[in-house]
Amino acid sequence: MTYPPDGCGYEVAYSLGRRGFSSERFADEFELMRWFGEMVRRGLFAPAEFEEPDEDGRNGYRIFCVTAEQRVGISYFHPRLVRARIEGLS
């Protein structure tokens, strides 16, 4: 997998239930994984209750790699995001 390219930012679009949708932007994958960690701590994202967030949005979270030229959906299981989760735990 070559995507996301170095230097891309990240955007997460997610459902607020009846209140509509929202999105958050992050400078890198480490900032993105810290945000997901905080969502879990606050009880706003429960991986055991939902499947892990993924590129097809079936559980309400969609992750995008954003550059000046494009916005491309990527998987929560992309190697760079997995690395950021692992390194964030150590």
PDB file of C-alpha atoms in Angstrom:
ATOM      1  CA  MET A   1       0.000   0.000   0.000  1.00  0.00           C
ATOM      2  CA  THR A   2       1.474   3.295  -0.996  1.00  0.00           C
ATOM      3  CA  TYR A   3      -1.363   5.501   0.184  1.00  0.00           C
ATOM      4  CA  PRO A   4      -1.489   7.717   2.192  1.00  0.00           C
ATOM      5  CA  PRO A   5       1.431   9.719   0.843  1.00  0.00           C
ATOM      6  CA  ASP A   6       3.910  11.308   3.214  1.00  0.00           C
ATOM      7  CA  GLY A   7       2.683  14.673   4.367  1.00  0.00           C
ATOM      8  CA  CYS A   8      -1.028  14.033   4.017  1.00  0.00           C
ATOM      9  CA  GLY A   9      -3.374  15.261   6.685  1.00  0.00           C
ATOM     10  CA  TYR A  10      -6.335  13.276   7.940  1.00  0.00           C
ATOM     11  CA  GLU A  11     -10.025  13.944   8.256  1.00  0.00           C
ATOM     12  CA  VAL A  12     -12.567  11.855  10.129  1.00  0.00           C
ATOM     13  CA  ALA A  13     -16.225  12.264   9.225  1.00  0.00           C
ATOM     14  CA  TYR A  14     -18.678  10.781  11.701  1.00  0.00           C
ATOM     15  CA  SER A  15     -22.316  10.664  12.621  1.00  0.00           C
ATOM     16  CA  LEU A  16     -23.763  12.592  15.546  1.00  0.00           C
ATOM     17  CA  GLY A  17     -26.928  10.536  15.419  1.00  0.00           C
ATOM     18  CA  ARG A  18     -30.008  12.699  15.067  1.00  0.00           C
ATOM     19  CA  ARG A  19     -27.859  15.816  15.303  1.00  0.00           C
ATOM     20  CA  GLY A  20     -26.298  15.211  11.872  1.00  0.00           C
ATOM     21  CA  PHE A  21     -22.644  14.785  10.955  1.00  0.00           C
ATOM     22  CA  SER A  22     -19.347  16.313  11.955  1.00  0.00           C
ATOM     23  CA  SER A  23     -15.710  16.076  10.954  1.00  0.00           C
ATOM     24  CA  GLU A  24     -12.323  16.618  12.533  1.00  0.00           C
ATOM     25  CA  ARG A  25      -8.977  17.320  10.831  1.00  0.00           C
ATOM     26  CA  PHE A  26      -5.562  16.127  11.982  1.00  0.00           C
ATOM     27  CA  ALA A  27      -2.023  16.989  10.933  1.00  0.00           C
ATOM     28  CA  ASP A  28      -0.703  13.411  11.099  1.00  0.00           C
ATOM     29  CA  GLU A  29      -1.632   9.840  11.979  1.00  0.00           C
ATOM     30  CA  PHE A  30      -0.370  10.172  15.555  1.00  0.00           C
ATOM     31  CA  GLU A  31      -2.670  13.125  16.246  1.00  0.00           C
ATOM     32  CA  LEU A  32      -5.518  11.157  14.676  1.00  0.00           C
ATOM     33  CA  MET A  33      -4.910   8.113  16.911  1.00  0.00           C
ATOM     34  CA  ARG A  34      -4.695  10.324  20.021  1.00  0.00           C
ATOM     35  CA  TRP A  35      -8.122  11.705  19.088  1.00  0.00           C
ATOM     36  CA  PHE A  36      -9.588   8.205  18.750  1.00  0.00           C
ATOM     37  CA  GLY A  37      -8.048   7.334  22.136  1.00  0.00           C
ATOM     38  CA  GLU A  38      -9.691  10.367  23.722  1.00  0.00           C
ATOM     39  CA  MET A  39     -13.026   9.462  22.112  1.00  0.00           C
ATOM     40  CA  VAL A  40     -12.763   6.002  23.710  1.00  0.00           C
ATOM     41  CA  ARG A  41     -11.862   7.495  27.128  1.00  0.00           C
ATOM     42  CA  ARG A  42     -14.859   9.854  26.954  1.00  0.00           C
ATOM     43  CA  GLY A  43     -17.191   7.011  25.982  1.00  0.00           C
ATOM     44  CA  LEU A  44     -17.955   8.522  22.581  1.00  0.00           C
ATOM     45  CA  PHE A  45     -16.400   5.680  20.634  1.00  0.00           C
ATOM     46  CA  ALA A  46     -16.641   2.116  21.862  1.00  0.00           C
ATOM     47  CA  PRO A  47     -14.679  -0.297  19.664  1.00  0.00           C
ATOM     48  CA  ALA A  48     -16.226  -3.282  21.469  1.00  0.00           C
ATOM     49  CA  GLU A  49     -19.716  -1.980  20.694  1.00  0.00           C
ATOM     50  CA  PHE A  50     -18.945  -1.001  17.089  1.00  0.00           C
ATOM     51  CA  GLU A  51     -16.539  -2.539  14.672  1.00  0.00           C
ATOM     52  CA  GLU A  52     -13.300  -0.639  14.257  1.00  0.00           C
ATOM     53  CA  PRO A  53     -13.718   2.505  12.119  1.00  0.00           C
ATOM     54  CA  ASP A  54     -13.043   1.753   8.502  1.00  0.00           C
ATOM     55  CA  GLU A  55     -13.094   3.178   5.022  1.00  0.00           C
ATOM     56  CA  ASP A  56     -16.640   2.218   4.144  1.00  0.00           C
ATOM     57  CA  GLY A  57     -18.236   4.028   7.092  1.00  0.00           C
ATOM     58  CA  ARG A  58     -20.525   1.158   8.071  1.00  0.00           C
ATOM     59  CA  ASN A  59     -20.087   2.074  11.740  1.00  0.00           C
ATOM     60  CA  GLY A  60     -20.348   5.840  11.399  1.00  0.00           C
ATOM     61  CA  TYR A  61     -16.650   6.786  11.050  1.00  0.00           C
ATOM     62  CA  ARG A  62     -14.903   7.447   7.735  1.00  0.00           C
ATOM     63  CA  ILE A  63     -11.213   8.331   7.559  1.00  0.00           C
ATOM     64  CA  PHE A  64      -9.780  10.360   4.675  1.00  0.00           C
ATOM     65  CA  CYS A  65      -6.246  11.274   3.673  1.00  0.00           C
ATOM     66  CA  VAL A  66      -6.349  14.918   2.593  1.00  0.00           C
ATOM     67  CA  THR A  67      -3.804  16.691   0.402  1.00  0.00           C
ATOM     68  CA  ALA A  68      -4.063  19.934  -1.560  1.00  0.00           C
ATOM     69  CA  GLU A  69      -5.054  17.904  -4.619  1.00  0.00           C
ATOM     70  CA  GLN A  70      -7.331  15.191  -3.257  1.00  0.00           C
ATOM     71  CA  ARG A  71      -9.333  13.592  -0.462  1.00  0.00           C
ATOM     72  CA  VAL A  72      -9.177   9.781  -0.459  1.00  0.00           C
ATOM     73  CA  GLY A  73     -10.840   7.368   1.958  1.00  0.00           C
ATOM     74  CA  ILE A  74      -8.437   5.039   3.778  1.00  0.00           C
ATOM     75  CA  SER A  75      -8.820   2.145   6.162  1.00  0.00           C
ATOM     76  CA  TYR A  76      -8.332   2.290   9.930  1.00  0.00           C
ATOM     77  CA  PHE A  77      -6.224  -0.821   9.306  1.00  0.00           C
ATOM     78  CA  HIS A  78      -3.780   0.922   6.962  1.00  0.00           C
ATOM     79  CA  PRO A  79      -0.216   0.109   8.140  1.00  0.00           C
ATOM     80  CA  ARG A  80       0.580   3.762   8.996  1.00  0.00           C
ATOM     81  CA  LEU A  81      -2.506   4.049  11.191  1.00  0.00           C
ATOM     82  CA  VAL A  82      -1.786   0.708  12.846  1.00  0.00           C
ATOM     83  CA  ARG A  83       1.787   1.861  13.554  1.00  0.00           C
ATOM     84  CA  ALA A  84       0.488   5.105  15.087  1.00  0.00           C
ATOM     85  CA  ARG A  85      -1.834   3.138  17.402  1.00  0.00           C
ATOM     86  CA  ILE A  86       0.972   0.798  18.470  1.00  0.00           C
ATOM     87  CA  GLU A  87       3.503   3.577  19.024  1.00  0.00           C
ATOM     88  CA  GLY A  88       0.881   5.602  20.888  1.00  0.00           C
ATOM     89  CA  LEU A  89       0.498   2.803  23.424  1.00  0.00           C
ATOM     90  CA  SER A  90       4.195   2.593  24.250  1.00  0.00           C
TER      91      SER A  90
END
